[in-house]
mmCIF file of C-alpha atoms in Angstrom:
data_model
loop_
_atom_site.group_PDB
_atom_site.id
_atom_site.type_symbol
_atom_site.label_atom_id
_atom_site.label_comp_id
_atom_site.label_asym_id
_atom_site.label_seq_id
_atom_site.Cartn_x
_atom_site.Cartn_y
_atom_site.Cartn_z
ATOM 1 C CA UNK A 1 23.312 125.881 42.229
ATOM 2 C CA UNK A 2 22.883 127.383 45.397
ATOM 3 C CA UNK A 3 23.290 125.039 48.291
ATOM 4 C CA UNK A 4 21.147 126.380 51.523
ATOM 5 C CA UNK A 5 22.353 124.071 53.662
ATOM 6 C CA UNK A 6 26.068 124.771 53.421
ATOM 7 C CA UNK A 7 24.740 128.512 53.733
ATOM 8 C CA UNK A 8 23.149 127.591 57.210
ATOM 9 C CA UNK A 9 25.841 125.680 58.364
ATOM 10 C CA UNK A 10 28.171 128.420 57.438
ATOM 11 C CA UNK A 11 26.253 131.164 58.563
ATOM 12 C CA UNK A 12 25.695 129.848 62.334
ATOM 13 C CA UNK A 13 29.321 129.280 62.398
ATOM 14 C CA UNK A 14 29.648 132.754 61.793
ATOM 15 C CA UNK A 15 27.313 134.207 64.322
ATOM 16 C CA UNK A 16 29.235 131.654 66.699
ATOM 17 C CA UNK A 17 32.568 133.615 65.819
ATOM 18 C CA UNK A 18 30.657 136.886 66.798
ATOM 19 C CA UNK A 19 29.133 135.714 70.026
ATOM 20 C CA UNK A 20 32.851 134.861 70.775
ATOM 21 C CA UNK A 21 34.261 137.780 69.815
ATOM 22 C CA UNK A 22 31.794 139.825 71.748
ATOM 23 C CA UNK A 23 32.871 138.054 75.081
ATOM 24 C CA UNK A 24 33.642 139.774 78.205
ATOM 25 C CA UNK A 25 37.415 137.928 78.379
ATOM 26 C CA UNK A 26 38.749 139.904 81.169
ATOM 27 C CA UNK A 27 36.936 138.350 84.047
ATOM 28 C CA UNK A 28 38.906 135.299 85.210
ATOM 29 C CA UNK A 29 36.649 132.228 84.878
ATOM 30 C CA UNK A 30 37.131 128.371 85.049
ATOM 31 C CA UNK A 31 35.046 127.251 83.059
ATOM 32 C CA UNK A 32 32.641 129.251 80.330
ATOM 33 C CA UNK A 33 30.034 127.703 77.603
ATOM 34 C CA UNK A 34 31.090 130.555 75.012
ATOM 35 C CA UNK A 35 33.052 128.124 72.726
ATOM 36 C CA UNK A 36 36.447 128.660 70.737
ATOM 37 C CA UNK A 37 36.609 128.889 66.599
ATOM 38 C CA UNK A 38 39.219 129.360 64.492
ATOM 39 C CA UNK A 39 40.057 129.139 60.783
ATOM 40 C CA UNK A 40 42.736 128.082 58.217
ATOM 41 C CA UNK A 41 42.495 129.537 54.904
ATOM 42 C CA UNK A 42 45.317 128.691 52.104
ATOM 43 C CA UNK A 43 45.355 130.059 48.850
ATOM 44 C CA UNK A 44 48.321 128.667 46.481
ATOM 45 C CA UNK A 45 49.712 128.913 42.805
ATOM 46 C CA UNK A 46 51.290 125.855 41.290
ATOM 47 C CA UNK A 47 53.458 125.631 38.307
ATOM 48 C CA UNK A 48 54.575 122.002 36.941
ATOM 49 C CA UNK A 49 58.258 122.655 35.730
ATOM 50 C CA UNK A 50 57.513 119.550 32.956
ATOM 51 C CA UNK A 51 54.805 120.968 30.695
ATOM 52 C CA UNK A 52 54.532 124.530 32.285
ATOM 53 C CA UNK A 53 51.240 124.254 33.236
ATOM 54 C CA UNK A 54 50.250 126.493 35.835
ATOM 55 C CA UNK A 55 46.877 126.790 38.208
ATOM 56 C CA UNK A 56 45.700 128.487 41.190
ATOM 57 C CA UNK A 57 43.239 126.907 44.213
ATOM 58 C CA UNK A 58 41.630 127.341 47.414
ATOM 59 C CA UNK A 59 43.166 124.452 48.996
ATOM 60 C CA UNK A 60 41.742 124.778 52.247
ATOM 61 C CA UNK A 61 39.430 127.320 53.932
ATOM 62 C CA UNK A 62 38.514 125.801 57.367
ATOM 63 C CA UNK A 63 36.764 126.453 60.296
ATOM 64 C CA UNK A 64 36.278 124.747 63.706
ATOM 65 C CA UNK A 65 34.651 125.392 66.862
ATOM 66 C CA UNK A 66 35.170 123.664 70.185
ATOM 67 C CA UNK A 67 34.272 124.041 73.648
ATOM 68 C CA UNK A 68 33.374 122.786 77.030
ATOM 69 C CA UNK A 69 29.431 121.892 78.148
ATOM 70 C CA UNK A 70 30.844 121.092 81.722
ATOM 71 C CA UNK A 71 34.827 120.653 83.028
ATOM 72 C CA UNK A 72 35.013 116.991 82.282
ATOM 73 C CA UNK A 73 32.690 117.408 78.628
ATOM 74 C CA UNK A 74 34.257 118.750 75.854
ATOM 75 C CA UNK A 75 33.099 118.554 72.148
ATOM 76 C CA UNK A 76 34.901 119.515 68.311
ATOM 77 C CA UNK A 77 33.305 120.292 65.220
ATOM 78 C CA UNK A 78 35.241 121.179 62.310
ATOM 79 C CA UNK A 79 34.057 121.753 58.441
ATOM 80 C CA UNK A 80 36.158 123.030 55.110
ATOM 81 C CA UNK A 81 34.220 124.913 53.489
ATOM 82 C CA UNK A 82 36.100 125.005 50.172
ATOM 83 C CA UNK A 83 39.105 122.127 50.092
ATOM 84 C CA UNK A 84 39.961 122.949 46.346
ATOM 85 C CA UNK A 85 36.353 123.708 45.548
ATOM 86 C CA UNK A 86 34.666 120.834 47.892
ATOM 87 C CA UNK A 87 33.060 121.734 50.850
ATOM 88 C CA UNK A 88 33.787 118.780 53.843
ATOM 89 C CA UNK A 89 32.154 117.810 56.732
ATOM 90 C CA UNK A 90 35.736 116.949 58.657
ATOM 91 C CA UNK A 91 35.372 116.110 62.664
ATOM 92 C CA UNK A 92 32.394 116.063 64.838
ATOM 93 C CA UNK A 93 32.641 114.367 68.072
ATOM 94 C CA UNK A 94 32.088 114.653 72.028
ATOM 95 C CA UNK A 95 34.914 113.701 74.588
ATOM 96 C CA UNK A 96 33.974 112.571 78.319
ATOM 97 C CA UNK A 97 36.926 112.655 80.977
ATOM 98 C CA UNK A 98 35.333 109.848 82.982
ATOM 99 C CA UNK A 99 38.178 108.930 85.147
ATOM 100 C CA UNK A 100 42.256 110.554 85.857
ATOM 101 C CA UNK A 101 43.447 110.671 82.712
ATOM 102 C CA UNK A 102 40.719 108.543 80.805
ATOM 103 C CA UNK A 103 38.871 109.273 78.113
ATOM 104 C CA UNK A 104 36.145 108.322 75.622
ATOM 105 C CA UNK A 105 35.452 110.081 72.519
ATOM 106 C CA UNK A 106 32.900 109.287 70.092
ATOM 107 C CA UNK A 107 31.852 110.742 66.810
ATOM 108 C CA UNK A 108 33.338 111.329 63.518
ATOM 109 C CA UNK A 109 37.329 111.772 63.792
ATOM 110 C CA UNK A 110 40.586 110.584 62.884
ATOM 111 C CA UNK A 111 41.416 107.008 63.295
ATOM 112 C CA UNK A 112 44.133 106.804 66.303
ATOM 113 C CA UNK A 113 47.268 105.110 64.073
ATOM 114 C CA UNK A 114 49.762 107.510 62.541
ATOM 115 C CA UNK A 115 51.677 110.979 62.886
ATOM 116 C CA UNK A 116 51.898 112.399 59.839
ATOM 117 C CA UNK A 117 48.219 111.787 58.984
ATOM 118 C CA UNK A 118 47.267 113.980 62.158
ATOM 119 C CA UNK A 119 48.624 117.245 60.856
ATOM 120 C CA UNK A 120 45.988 119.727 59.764
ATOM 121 C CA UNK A 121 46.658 122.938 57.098
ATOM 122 C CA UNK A 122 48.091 125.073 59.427
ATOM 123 C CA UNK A 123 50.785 122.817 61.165
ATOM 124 C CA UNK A 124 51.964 121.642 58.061
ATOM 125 C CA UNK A 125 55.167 122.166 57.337
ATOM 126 C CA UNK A 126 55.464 121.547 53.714
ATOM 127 C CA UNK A 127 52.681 122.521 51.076
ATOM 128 C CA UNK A 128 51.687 119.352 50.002
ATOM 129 C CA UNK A 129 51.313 116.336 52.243
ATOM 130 C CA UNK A 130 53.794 112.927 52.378
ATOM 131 C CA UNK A 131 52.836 109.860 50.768
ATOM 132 C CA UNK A 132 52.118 108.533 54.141
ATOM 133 C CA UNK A 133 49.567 110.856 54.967
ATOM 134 C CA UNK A 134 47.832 111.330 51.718
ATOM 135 C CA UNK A 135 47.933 108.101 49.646
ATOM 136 C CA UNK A 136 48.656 105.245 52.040
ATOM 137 C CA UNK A 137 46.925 107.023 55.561
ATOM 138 C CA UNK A 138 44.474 109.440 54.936
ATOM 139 C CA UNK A 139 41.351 108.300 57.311
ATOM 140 C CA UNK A 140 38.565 109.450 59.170
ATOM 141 C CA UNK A 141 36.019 107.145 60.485
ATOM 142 C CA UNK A 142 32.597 107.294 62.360
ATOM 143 C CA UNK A 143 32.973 105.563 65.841
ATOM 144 C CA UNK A 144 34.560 105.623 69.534
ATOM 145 C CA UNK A 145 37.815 105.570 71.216
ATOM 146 C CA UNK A 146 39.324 105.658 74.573
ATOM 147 C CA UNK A 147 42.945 107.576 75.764
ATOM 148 C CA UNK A 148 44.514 106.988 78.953
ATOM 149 C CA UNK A 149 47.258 108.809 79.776
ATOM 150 C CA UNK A 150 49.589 106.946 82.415
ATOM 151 C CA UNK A 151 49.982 109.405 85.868
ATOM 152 C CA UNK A 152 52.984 108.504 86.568
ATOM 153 C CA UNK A 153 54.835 107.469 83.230
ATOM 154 C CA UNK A 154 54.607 110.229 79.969
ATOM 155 C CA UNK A 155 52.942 107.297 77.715
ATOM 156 C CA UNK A 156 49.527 107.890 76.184
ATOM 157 C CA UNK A 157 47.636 105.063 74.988
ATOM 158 C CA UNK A 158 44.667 105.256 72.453
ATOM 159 C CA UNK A 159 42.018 102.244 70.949
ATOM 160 C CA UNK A 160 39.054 102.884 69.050
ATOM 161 C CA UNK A 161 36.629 101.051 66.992
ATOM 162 C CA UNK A 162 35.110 102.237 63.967
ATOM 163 C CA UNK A 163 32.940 101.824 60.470
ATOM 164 C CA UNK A 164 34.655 101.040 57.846
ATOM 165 C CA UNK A 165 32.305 102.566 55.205
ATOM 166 C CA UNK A 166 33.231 106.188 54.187
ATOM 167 C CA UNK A 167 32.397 108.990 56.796
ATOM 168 C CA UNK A 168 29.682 110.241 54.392
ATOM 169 C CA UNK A 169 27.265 106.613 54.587
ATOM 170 C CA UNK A 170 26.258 106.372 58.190
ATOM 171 C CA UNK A 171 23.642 104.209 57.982
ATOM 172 C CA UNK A 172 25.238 101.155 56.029
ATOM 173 C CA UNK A 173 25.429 97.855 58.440
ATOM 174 C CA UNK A 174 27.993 95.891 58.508
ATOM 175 C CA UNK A 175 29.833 92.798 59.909
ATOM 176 C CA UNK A 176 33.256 94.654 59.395
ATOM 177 C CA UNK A 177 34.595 96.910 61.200
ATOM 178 C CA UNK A 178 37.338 98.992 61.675
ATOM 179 C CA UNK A 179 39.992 99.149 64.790
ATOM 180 C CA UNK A 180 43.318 100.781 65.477
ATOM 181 C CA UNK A 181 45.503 101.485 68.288
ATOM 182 C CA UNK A 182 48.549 103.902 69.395
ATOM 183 C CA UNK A 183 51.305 104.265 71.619
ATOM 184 C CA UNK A 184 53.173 107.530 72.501
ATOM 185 C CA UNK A 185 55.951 107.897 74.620
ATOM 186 C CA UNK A 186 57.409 111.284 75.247
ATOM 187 C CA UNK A 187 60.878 111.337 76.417
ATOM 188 C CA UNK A 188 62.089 115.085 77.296
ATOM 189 C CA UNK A 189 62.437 116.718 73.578
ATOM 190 C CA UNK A 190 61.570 113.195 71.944
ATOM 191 C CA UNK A 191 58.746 112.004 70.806
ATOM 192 C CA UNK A 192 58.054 107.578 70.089
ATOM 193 C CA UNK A 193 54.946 106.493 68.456
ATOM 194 C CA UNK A 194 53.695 103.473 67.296
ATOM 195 C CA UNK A 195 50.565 101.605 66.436
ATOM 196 C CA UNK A 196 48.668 99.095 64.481
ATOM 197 C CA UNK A 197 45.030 99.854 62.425
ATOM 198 C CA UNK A 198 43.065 97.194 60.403
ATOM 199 C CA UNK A 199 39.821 98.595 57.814
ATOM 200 C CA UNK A 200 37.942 96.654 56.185
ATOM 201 C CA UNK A 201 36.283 99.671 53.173
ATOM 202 C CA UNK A 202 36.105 96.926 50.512
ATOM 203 C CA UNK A 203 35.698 92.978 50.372
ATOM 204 C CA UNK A 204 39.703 92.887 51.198
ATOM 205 C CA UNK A 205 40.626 93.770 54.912
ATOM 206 C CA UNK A 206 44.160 95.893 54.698
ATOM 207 C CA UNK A 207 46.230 95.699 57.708
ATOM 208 C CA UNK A 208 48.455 98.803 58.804
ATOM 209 C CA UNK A 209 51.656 98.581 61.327
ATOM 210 C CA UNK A 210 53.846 101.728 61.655
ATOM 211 C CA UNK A 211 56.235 103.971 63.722
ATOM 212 C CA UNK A 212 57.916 107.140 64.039
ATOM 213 C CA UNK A 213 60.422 109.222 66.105
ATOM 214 C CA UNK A 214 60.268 113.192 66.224
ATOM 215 C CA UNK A 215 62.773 115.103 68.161
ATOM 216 C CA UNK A 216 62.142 119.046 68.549
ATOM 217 C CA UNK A 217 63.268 122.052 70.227
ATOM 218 C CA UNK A 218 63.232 125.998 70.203
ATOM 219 C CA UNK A 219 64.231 125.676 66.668
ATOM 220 C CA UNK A 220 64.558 122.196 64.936
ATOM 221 C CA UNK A 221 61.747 119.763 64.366
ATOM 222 C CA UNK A 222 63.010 116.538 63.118
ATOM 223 C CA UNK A 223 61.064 113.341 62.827
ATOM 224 C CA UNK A 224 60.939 110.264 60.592
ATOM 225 C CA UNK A 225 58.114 107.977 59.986
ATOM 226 C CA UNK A 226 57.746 104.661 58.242
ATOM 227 C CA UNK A 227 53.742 102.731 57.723
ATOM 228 C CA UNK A 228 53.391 99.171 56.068
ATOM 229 C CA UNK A 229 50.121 97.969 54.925
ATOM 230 C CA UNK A 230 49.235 94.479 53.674
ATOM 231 C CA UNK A 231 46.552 92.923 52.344
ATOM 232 C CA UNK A 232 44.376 89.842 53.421
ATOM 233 C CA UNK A 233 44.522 86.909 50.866
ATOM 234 C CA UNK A 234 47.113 88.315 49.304
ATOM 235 C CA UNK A 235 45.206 90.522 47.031
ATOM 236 C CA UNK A 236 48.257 92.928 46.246
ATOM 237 C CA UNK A 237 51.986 93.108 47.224
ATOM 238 C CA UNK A 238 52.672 94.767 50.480
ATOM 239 C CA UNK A 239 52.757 98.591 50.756
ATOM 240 C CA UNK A 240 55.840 100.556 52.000
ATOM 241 C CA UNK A 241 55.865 104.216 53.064
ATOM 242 C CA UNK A 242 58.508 106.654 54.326
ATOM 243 C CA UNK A 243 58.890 110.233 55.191
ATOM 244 C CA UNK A 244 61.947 111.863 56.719
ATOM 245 C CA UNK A 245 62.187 115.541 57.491
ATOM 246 C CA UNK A 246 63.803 118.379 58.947
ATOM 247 C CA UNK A 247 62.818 121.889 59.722
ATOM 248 C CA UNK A 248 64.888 124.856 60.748
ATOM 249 C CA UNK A 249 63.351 128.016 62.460
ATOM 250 C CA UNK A 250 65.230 131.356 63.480
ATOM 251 C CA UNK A 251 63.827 134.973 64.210
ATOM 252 C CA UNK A 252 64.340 137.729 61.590
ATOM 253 C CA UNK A 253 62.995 141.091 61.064
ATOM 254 C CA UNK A 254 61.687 141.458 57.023
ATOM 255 C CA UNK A 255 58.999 143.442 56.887
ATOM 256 C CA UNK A 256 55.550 142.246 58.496
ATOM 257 C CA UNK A 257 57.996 138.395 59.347
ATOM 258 C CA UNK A 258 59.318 138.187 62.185
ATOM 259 C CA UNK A 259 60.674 134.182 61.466
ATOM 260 C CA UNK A 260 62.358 132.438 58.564
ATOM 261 C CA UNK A 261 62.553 128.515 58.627
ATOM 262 C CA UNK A 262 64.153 126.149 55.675
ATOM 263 C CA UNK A 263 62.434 122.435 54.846
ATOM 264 C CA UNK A 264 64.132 119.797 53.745
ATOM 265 C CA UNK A 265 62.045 115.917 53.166
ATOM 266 C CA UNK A 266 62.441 113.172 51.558
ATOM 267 C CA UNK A 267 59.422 110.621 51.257
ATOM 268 C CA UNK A 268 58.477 107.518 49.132
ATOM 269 C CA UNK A 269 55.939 104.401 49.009
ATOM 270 C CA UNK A 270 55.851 101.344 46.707
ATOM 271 C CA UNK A 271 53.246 100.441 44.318
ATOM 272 C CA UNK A 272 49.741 100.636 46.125
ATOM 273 C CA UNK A 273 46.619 99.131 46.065
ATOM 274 C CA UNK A 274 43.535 100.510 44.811
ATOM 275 C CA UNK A 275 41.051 98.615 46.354
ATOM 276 C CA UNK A 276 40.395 101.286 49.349
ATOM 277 C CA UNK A 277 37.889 104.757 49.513
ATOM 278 C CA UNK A 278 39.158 107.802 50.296
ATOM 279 C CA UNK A 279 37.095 110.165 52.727
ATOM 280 C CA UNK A 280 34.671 111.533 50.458
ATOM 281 C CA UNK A 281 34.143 107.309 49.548
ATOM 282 C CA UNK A 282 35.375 107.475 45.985
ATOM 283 C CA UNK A 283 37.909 104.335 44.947
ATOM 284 C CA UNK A 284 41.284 105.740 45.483
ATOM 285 C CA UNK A 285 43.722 105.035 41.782
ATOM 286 C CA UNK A 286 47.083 106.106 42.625
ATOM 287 C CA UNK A 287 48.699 103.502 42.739
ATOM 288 C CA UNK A 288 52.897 103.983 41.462
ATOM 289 C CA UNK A 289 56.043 103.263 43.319
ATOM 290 C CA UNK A 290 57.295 106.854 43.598
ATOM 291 C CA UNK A 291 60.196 108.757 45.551
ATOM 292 C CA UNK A 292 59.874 112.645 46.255
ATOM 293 C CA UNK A 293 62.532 115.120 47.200
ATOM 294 C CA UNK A 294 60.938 118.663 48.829
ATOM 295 C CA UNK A 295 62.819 121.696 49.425
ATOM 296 C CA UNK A 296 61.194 124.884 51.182
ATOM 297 C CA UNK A 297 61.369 128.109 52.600
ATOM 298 C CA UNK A 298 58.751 129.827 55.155
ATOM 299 C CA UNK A 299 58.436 133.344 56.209
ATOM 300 C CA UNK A 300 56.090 133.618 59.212
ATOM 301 C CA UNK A 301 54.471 136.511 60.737
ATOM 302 C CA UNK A 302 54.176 134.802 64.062
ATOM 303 C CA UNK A 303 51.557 136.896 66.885
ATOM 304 C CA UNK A 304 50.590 133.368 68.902
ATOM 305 C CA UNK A 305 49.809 129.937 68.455
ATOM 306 C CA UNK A 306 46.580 130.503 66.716
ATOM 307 C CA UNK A 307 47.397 133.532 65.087
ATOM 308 C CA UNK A 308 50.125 133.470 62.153
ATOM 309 C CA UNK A 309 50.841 133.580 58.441
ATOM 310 C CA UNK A 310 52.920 131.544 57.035
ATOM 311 C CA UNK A 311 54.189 132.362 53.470
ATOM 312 C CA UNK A 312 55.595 129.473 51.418
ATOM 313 C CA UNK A 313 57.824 128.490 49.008
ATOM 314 C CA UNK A 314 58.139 124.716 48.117
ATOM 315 C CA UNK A 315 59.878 122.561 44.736
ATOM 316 C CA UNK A 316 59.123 118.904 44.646
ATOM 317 C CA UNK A 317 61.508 116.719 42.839
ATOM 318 C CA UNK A 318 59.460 112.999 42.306
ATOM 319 C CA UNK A 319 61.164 110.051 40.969
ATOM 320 C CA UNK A 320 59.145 107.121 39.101
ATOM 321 C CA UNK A 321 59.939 103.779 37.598
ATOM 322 C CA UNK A 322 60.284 104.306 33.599
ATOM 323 C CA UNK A 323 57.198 103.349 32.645
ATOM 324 C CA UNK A 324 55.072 104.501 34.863
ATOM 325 C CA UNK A 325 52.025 106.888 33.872
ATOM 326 C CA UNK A 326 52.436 110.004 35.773
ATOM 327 C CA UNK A 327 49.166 112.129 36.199
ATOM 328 C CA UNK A 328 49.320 115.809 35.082
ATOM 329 C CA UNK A 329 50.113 117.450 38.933
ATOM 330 C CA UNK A 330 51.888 114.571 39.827
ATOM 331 C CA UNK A 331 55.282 115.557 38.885
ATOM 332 C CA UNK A 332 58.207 117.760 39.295
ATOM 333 C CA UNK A 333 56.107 121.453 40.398
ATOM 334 C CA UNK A 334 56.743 124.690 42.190
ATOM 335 C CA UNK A 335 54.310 125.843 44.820
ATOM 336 C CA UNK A 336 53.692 129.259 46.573
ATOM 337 C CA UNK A 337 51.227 129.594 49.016
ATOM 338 C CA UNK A 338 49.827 131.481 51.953
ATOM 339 C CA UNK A 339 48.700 130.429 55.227
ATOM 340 C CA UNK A 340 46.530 132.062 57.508
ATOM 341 C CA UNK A 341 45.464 130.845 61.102
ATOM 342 C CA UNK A 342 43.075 132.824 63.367
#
């Protein structure tokens, strides 16, 4: 059935892109109300090595459009319009600098507790997402937070309070909310973060604590990450998640590439709880102890940070306990994709 408001939403994001395009960008300004867009699209084909069942998807073709209304105002939207066949409403929100180095932002964003959960399609470096960022930390929220970067010490501090009912029921009232917190210390090539986020999407209230350490240069990115997540009342055993991963970059000349980079990660989380929604506010399931092994290979064609493809070659190896019910996807697969970012 043809949906009219996707097609409006679409279209004036389109007619934004032209305005943009259509800018006079070689007069020096310092400030300008025509507003930035750009868009991920990744098409993949998966194979499961088990029963040789193959498929292809969509998995993401996103757009987003930001921009300044005056030097301290700034404001995000972002949409997918097809993630596997869904269209999303993602991130909407407006950001005030009201002080040096303090800000509020309110809206519809990411909850400020995690790394992994923060990377979007085109900075991932794997095709498929960890455990951390999928299964056990995959939230967006409705609400406000404030950053304040220290002047005079490279820690950024972040606190927000939020709904806890899914980002698609604005209007439900509650008497629980949501709140999280982060700390990030950069240290020359190294990167510390830590936090703590408590949601409440159910009658249980889960409880998050979690911390990570990424180190990267001109050609390594290395980082590990571990998140824990309990349970008021003791309504289910305590979750456990890891990631660990390592990524190797060096130029080449092979055709249209001009970089090749090799993956390596392994990730893992104990059994987990059902209780909680997932963005879109269905119940999430998944719920097996699991281990993963992921081996890749990426040839970029790399023109700047906003303008790439990335095409990518990924096996995933998953370990489960014996008698565990593994879903059809959820095992041993192959996947090839392509990622473009303009």
């Amino acid at each position: 059935m043809f949906d009219f408001q996707k097609f409006i939403i679409t279209g004036i994001f389109l007619a934004i892109a032209f305005v943009s395009a259509k800018a006079d960008d070689s007069k020096e300004k310092t400030f300008s109300y025509i507003p930035n867009i750009h868009g991920t699209v990744r098409p993949r084909f998966e194979l499961d090595s088990k029963s040789g069942d193959a498929r292809f998807a969509m998995r993401n073709s996103r757009l987003s459009l930001d921009g300044k209304v005056a030097p301290e105002i700034d404001y995000f939207l972002q949409l997918d319009l097809c993630d596997q066949g869904t269209f999303k409403p993602l991130d909407f929100y407006v950001r005030l600098q009201v002080a040096t180095g303090l800000r509020v932002q309110a809206g519809q964003f990411r909850v400020p507790f995690g790394v992994e959960t923060f990377r979007g399609p085109h900075t991932y470096l794997f095709a498929n997402r960890s455990f951390i960022g999928k299964q056990i930390c995959n939230y967006r929220a409705v609400g406000c937070k404030l950053s304040y970067q220290l002047p005079k010490l490279p820690l950024l501090l972040e606190a927000g309070v939020f709904n806890s009912s899914a980002i698609t029921l604005h209007t439900v009232w509650s008497k629980k909310l949501a709140y999280a917190a982060k700390a990030t210390y950069t240290l020359g090539e190294v990167k510390f973060s830590t936090g703590f986020m408590t949601i409440a999407p159910d009658n249980v209230r889960a409880n998050f604590t979690g911390a990570s350490v990424e180190w990267a240069s001109e050609r390594w990115t290395v980082e590990g990450e571990y998140m824990y997540e309990h349970y008021t009342g003791k309504m289910h055993d305590p979750c456990h998640g890891y990631c660990v991963f390592g990524s190797y970059r060096m130029p080449v000349k092979a055709g249209i590439f001009n970089y090749l980079s090799f993956q390596g990660r392994v990730d893992g989380m104990t059994d987990h709880s059902n209780i909680k929604r997932d963005e879109s506010g269905s119940l999430v399931t998944d719920n097996e102890r699991r281990n993963r092994l992921t081996g890749g290979v990426t040839l970029t064609y790399l023109k700047s940070k906003n303008i790439f493809v990335d095409l990518r070659l990924n096996y995933e190896k998953y370990f489960y306990s014996r008698d565990a019910e593994v879903a059809r996807g959820d095992g041993d697969k192959l996947v090839v994709e392509i990622v473009l970012r303009f």
